[in-house]
């Protein structure tokens, strides 16, 4: 789909041509354009682009999402993280955002909110994501509530007394002094000397093999890189060691043995990060 910024430009200002029109223009200029090839050095535009990136990119916070986008496709990083072009959101990420916002609301409350409060928070969160159709809100609201209900029943009551929700953390490593490392941890629990971090996921769960498998270039998977980044940040910013790192797949709670993935991030993971 076209980016919204292009969709909003008035169509009457465009000079539109079809393939035949373009071909006729090329032939009228010089037919040899179809049979000759020139060896060209890197175009000026790409040189300027690289210079701009090298000058500005250090101002950005280096998050694990940024890294995952870059390793998936550098152009994806360039348009999404560097230029920050607006995107049309899909339904699944909107649902995930609403669930995250509601869990954050519950965790920051003094006591467990009543069912009606939770449902109202879900509805408000979906509306903030740009969903206004009542039938769609009702459908997604039921899905969101079921996930949250299962999470409350199985995990909420077992939370450590000392916990922090949606914690921002930054760290400037001496090895990379020009980069500001950043993360937002969904849940941090402290139980004596133990530190447990949990990242909430919507969508289908992944097996241990899928999460721990390195890619063809020997890199961590996106999910494992996320957990490694949190341990790296906490150790760097606080000097503390994360004793347990978790991925909790909210849609799978009570239905799938892979709903909770738990591991301990070691030095080998940090080196790969």
Short mmCIF file of C-alpha atoms in Angstrom, two decimals:
data_model
loop_
_atom_site.label_atom_id
_atom_site.label_comp_id
_atom_site.label_asym_id
_atom_site.label_seq_id
_atom_site.Cartn_x
_atom_site.Cartn_y
_atom_site.Cartn_z
CA UNK A 1 0.00 0.00 0.00
CA UNK A 2 1.09 3.56 -0.59
CA UNK A 3 2.25 5.43 2.46
CA UNK A 4 -0.45 7.72 3.83
CA UNK A 5 1.68 10.76 3.10
CA UNK A 6 1.44 9.96 -0.63
CA UNK A 7 -2.25 9.09 -0.50
CA UNK A 8 -3.04 12.50 0.94
CA UNK A 9 -1.38 14.44 -1.91
CA UNK A 10 -4.04 15.85 -4.34
CA UNK A 11 -4.10 13.61 -7.40
CA UNK A 12 -4.51 16.48 -9.86
CA UNK A 13 -0.94 17.67 -9.33
CA UNK A 14 0.58 14.45 -10.70
CA UNK A 15 1.72 14.14 -14.33
CA UNK A 16 0.78 10.52 -15.08
CA UNK A 17 2.18 8.55 -18.01
CA UNK A 18 1.69 4.98 -19.15
CA UNK A 19 4.42 2.66 -20.43
CA UNK A 20 3.75 3.46 -24.11
CA UNK A 21 4.06 7.20 -23.50
CA UNK A 22 7.34 6.73 -21.62
CA UNK A 23 8.76 4.45 -24.32
CA UNK A 24 7.93 6.94 -27.07
CA UNK A 25 9.72 9.69 -25.15
CA UNK A 26 12.82 7.54 -24.76
CA UNK A 27 12.86 6.59 -28.45
CA UNK A 28 12.37 10.20 -29.51
CA UNK A 29 15.36 11.22 -27.40
CA UNK A 30 17.76 8.47 -28.56
CA UNK A 31 16.90 4.85 -29.54
CA UNK A 32 20.40 3.75 -28.49
CA UNK A 33 19.25 3.96 -24.88
CA UNK A 34 17.90 0.41 -25.34
CA UNK A 35 21.10 -1.16 -26.60
CA UNK A 36 23.97 0.69 -24.91
CA UNK A 37 25.18 0.28 -21.36
CA UNK A 38 27.52 2.54 -19.48
CA UNK A 39 29.56 1.56 -16.47
CA UNK A 40 28.64 4.06 -13.80
CA UNK A 41 30.13 4.74 -10.44
CA UNK A 42 27.89 4.93 -7.39
CA UNK A 43 25.27 7.57 -8.12
CA UNK A 44 25.56 10.95 -6.41
CA UNK A 45 22.18 10.52 -4.71
CA UNK A 46 23.32 7.34 -2.94
CA UNK A 47 26.56 9.00 -1.85
CA UNK A 48 24.60 11.90 -0.35
CA UNK A 49 22.19 9.46 1.31
CA UNK A 50 25.05 7.59 2.98
CA UNK A 51 26.60 10.85 4.16
CA UNK A 52 23.31 12.00 5.67
CA UNK A 53 22.83 8.70 7.46
CA UNK A 54 26.37 8.69 8.85
CA UNK A 55 25.91 12.22 10.21
CA UNK A 56 22.48 11.77 11.81
CA UNK A 57 22.01 8.12 12.81
CA UNK A 58 23.97 8.46 16.04
CA UNK A 59 21.26 10.83 17.35
CA UNK A 60 18.77 7.94 17.40
CA UNK A 61 18.31 5.50 20.26
CA UNK A 62 19.49 2.03 19.28
CA UNK A 63 16.62 -0.28 20.25
CA UNK A 64 16.25 -3.97 19.56
CA UNK A 65 13.37 -3.20 17.18
CA UNK A 66 15.72 -0.99 15.20
CA UNK A 67 18.33 -3.77 15.08
CA UNK A 68 15.78 -6.41 14.05
CA UNK A 69 14.50 -4.19 11.24
CA UNK A 70 18.04 -3.51 10.03
CA UNK A 71 19.04 -7.18 9.95
CA UNK A 72 15.80 -8.09 8.19
CA UNK A 73 16.33 -5.39 5.55
CA UNK A 74 18.48 -2.22 5.76
CA UNK A 75 15.94 -0.35 3.64
CA UNK A 76 13.23 -1.28 6.12
CA UNK A 77 15.37 0.31 8.84
CA UNK A 78 16.01 3.36 6.64
CA UNK A 79 12.36 4.14 5.90
CA UNK A 80 10.79 2.99 9.17
CA UNK A 81 13.39 3.91 11.82
CA UNK A 82 15.55 6.59 10.16
CA UNK A 83 13.02 8.56 8.10
CA UNK A 84 10.09 7.49 10.32
CA UNK A 85 7.64 7.45 7.41
CA UNK A 86 4.02 6.97 8.55
CA UNK A 87 2.53 3.53 8.06
CA UNK A 88 -0.95 2.09 7.93
CA UNK A 89 -1.36 -0.19 10.94
CA UNK A 90 -2.66 -3.74 10.55
CA UNK A 91 -5.30 -5.14 12.89
CA UNK A 92 -2.99 -7.59 14.70
CA UNK A 93 -0.49 -4.93 15.89
CA UNK A 94 -3.41 -2.72 17.00
CA UNK A 95 -4.78 -5.59 19.08
CA UNK A 96 -1.33 -6.23 20.53
CA UNK A 97 -0.90 -2.57 21.47
CA UNK A 98 -4.30 -2.51 23.18
CA UNK A 99 -3.47 -5.66 25.18
CA UNK A 100 -0.09 -4.23 26.22
CA UNK A 101 -1.69 -0.94 27.29
CA UNK A 102 -4.33 -2.75 29.35
CA UNK A 103 -1.80 -4.99 31.10
CA UNK A 104 0.29 -1.91 31.88
CA UNK A 105 -2.84 -0.29 33.33
CA UNK A 106 -3.46 -3.33 35.54
CA UNK A 107 0.15 -3.55 36.71
CA UNK A 108 0.26 0.13 37.65
CA UNK A 109 -3.02 0.01 39.58
CA UNK A 110 -2.92 -0.30 43.37
CA UNK A 111 -5.17 -3.35 43.18
CA UNK A 112 -6.66 -5.55 40.48
CA UNK A 113 -9.25 -3.46 38.58
CA UNK A 114 -12.78 -4.79 38.20
CA UNK A 115 -13.84 -6.53 34.99
CA UNK A 116 -15.80 -3.50 33.76
CA UNK A 117 -12.76 -1.23 34.23
CA UNK A 118 -10.59 -3.67 32.27
CA UNK A 119 -13.12 -3.90 29.42
CA UNK A 120 -13.43 -0.11 29.28
CA UNK A 121 -9.64 0.22 29.16
CA UNK A 122 -9.48 -2.27 26.28
CA UNK A 123 -12.16 -0.32 24.37
CA UNK A 124 -10.39 2.99 24.95
CA UNK A 125 -7.05 1.50 23.87
CA UNK A 126 -8.54 0.13 20.64
CA UNK A 127 -10.06 3.53 19.86
CA UNK A 128 -6.68 5.18 20.44
CA UNK A 129 -5.24 2.74 17.91
CA UNK A 130 -7.70 4.13 15.35
CA UNK A 131 -10.46 1.50 15.48
CA UNK A 132 -13.92 3.07 15.66
CA UNK A 133 -16.23 0.46 14.15
CA UNK A 134 -18.32 -0.88 17.06
CA UNK A 135 -18.48 -4.41 15.66
CA UNK A 136 -14.71 -4.52 15.22
CA UNK A 137 -14.16 -3.10 18.71
CA UNK A 138 -16.51 -5.74 20.12
CA UNK A 139 -14.74 -8.57 18.26
CA UNK A 140 -11.21 -7.48 19.13
CA UNK A 141 -12.28 -6.53 22.65
CA UNK A 142 -13.40 -10.09 23.33
CA UNK A 143 -10.09 -11.47 22.04
CA UNK A 144 -8.12 -9.00 24.15
CA UNK A 145 -10.16 -9.65 27.29
CA UNK A 146 -9.70 -13.41 26.98
CA UNK A 147 -5.92 -13.02 26.79
CA UNK A 148 -5.84 -10.68 29.75
CA UNK A 149 -8.24 -12.85 31.75
CA UNK A 150 -5.96 -15.89 31.28
CA UNK A 151 -2.89 -13.83 32.17
CA UNK A 152 -4.53 -12.61 35.39
CA UNK A 153 -5.60 -16.12 36.38
CA UNK A 154 -2.23 -17.81 35.79
CA UNK A 155 0.47 -15.15 36.12
CA UNK A 156 -0.80 -12.00 37.85
CA UNK A 157 -1.27 -13.66 41.24
CA UNK A 158 2.32 -14.97 41.12
CA UNK A 159 4.01 -11.62 40.52
CA UNK A 160 6.90 -10.68 42.74
CA UNK A 161 6.04 -7.95 45.25
CA UNK A 162 8.70 -5.71 43.71
CA UNK A 163 7.98 -5.19 40.03
CA UNK A 164 8.10 -2.44 37.41
CA UNK A 165 5.92 -2.19 34.30
CA UNK A 166 6.95 -0.63 30.96
CA UNK A 167 10.37 0.39 32.18
CA UNK A 168 12.53 2.64 29.98
CA UNK A 169 16.25 1.99 30.25
CA UNK A 170 19.22 3.51 28.42
CA UNK A 171 22.92 2.75 28.43
CA UNK A 172 25.97 4.20 26.70
CA UNK A 173 28.62 1.51 26.30
CA UNK A 174 32.26 2.63 26.36
CA UNK A 175 32.82 0.30 23.41
CA UNK A 176 30.23 2.30 21.39
CA UNK A 177 30.40 5.82 22.87
CA UNK A 178 28.52 7.40 19.96
CA UNK A 179 25.46 5.16 20.39
CA UNK A 180 22.67 5.44 22.95
CA UNK A 181 21.34 1.93 23.62
CA UNK A 182 17.67 1.85 24.59
CA UNK A 183 14.97 -0.59 25.60
CA UNK A 184 11.46 -0.66 27.04
CA UNK A 185 10.91 -3.72 29.21
CA UNK A 186 7.31 -4.86 29.62
CA UNK A 187 7.82 -6.31 33.09
CA UNK A 188 10.78 -6.39 35.50
CA UNK A 189 10.44 -8.40 38.73
CA UNK A 190 12.89 -8.35 41.62
CA UNK A 191 12.86 -11.06 44.25
CA UNK A 192 15.86 -10.65 46.52
CA UNK A 193 18.93 -11.04 44.32
CA UNK A 194 16.86 -12.42 41.44
CA UNK A 195 15.88 -10.23 38.49
CA UNK A 196 13.29 -11.56 36.04
CA UNK A 197 12.37 -9.75 32.83
CA UNK A 198 9.31 -10.63 30.77
CA UNK A 199 8.32 -9.49 27.31
CA UNK A 200 4.65 -9.89 26.39
CA UNK A 201 3.84 -11.16 22.90
CA UNK A 202 0.59 -11.43 21.01
CA UNK A 203 0.35 -13.86 18.12
CA UNK A 204 1.23 -17.52 17.92
CA UNK A 205 3.95 -18.95 20.14
CA UNK A 206 7.35 -20.14 18.94
CA UNK A 207 9.13 -23.34 19.89
CA UNK A 208 12.40 -23.27 21.82
CA UNK A 209 14.22 -24.39 18.68
CA UNK A 210 12.84 -21.49 16.65
CA UNK A 211 13.70 -18.93 19.32
CA UNK A 212 17.23 -20.19 19.93
CA UNK A 213 18.20 -20.95 16.32
CA UNK A 214 20.90 -18.73 14.83
CA UNK A 215 20.37 -17.40 11.31
CA UNK A 216 22.53 -18.22 8.28
CA UNK A 217 25.02 -15.51 9.26
CA UNK A 218 25.31 -16.70 12.85
CA UNK A 219 23.11 -14.00 14.36
CA UNK A 220 20.56 -14.35 17.15
CA UNK A 221 16.90 -14.64 16.22
CA UNK A 222 14.87 -11.45 16.64
CA UNK A 223 13.22 -12.77 19.82
CA UNK A 224 16.47 -13.92 21.41
CA UNK A 225 18.13 -10.64 20.44
CA UNK A 226 15.35 -8.86 22.34
CA UNK A 227 16.04 -10.78 25.54
CA UNK A 228 19.79 -10.34 25.13
CA UNK A 229 19.34 -6.59 24.75
CA UNK A 230 17.39 -6.34 28.03
CA UNK A 231 20.09 -8.23 29.96
CA UNK A 232 22.78 -6.09 28.31
CA UNK A 233 20.99 -2.86 29.26
CA UNK A 234 20.30 -3.83 32.87
CA UNK A 235 23.84 -5.04 33.40
CA UNK A 236 25.29 -1.94 31.77
CA UNK A 237 23.02 0.63 33.44
CA UNK A 238 22.79 -0.99 36.89
CA UNK A 239 25.63 -3.49 37.09
CA UNK A 240 23.04 -6.19 37.87
CA UNK A 241 22.64 -9.58 36.21
CA UNK A 242 19.26 -10.76 34.91
CA UNK A 243 18.69 -14.24 36.33
CA UNK A 244 15.73 -15.21 34.12
CA UNK A 245 14.47 -13.87 30.78
CA UNK A 246 10.97 -14.71 29.56
CA UNK A 247 8.77 -14.45 26.51
CA UNK A 248 5.07 -14.78 27.35
CA UNK A 249 2.80 -15.45 24.36
CA UNK A 250 -0.51 -14.13 25.67
CA UNK A 251 -2.79 -15.76 23.10
CA UNK A 252 -1.43 -19.21 24.00
CA UNK A 253 -1.83 -19.06 27.80
CA UNK A 254 -3.64 -22.18 28.97
CA UNK A 255 -3.69 -23.65 25.46
CA UNK A 256 -0.10 -24.34 24.47
CA UNK A 257 2.97 -25.62 26.34
CA UNK A 258 5.05 -23.04 24.46
CA UNK A 259 3.09 -20.13 25.94
CA UNK A 260 6.03 -19.30 28.22
CA UNK A 261 9.65 -19.42 27.08
CA UNK A 262 12.25 -19.00 29.80
CA UNK A 263 16.04 -18.85 29.61
CA UNK A 264 19.12 -17.27 31.16
CA UNK A 265 21.08 -14.92 28.94
CA UNK A 266 24.82 -15.61 29.11
CA UNK A 267 27.98 -13.94 27.86
CA UNK A 268 27.72 -15.83 24.57
CA UNK A 269 24.37 -14.17 23.85
CA UNK A 270 25.72 -10.71 24.68
CA UNK A 271 28.68 -11.23 22.36
CA UNK A 272 26.34 -12.22 19.53
CA UNK A 273 24.18 -9.16 20.28
#
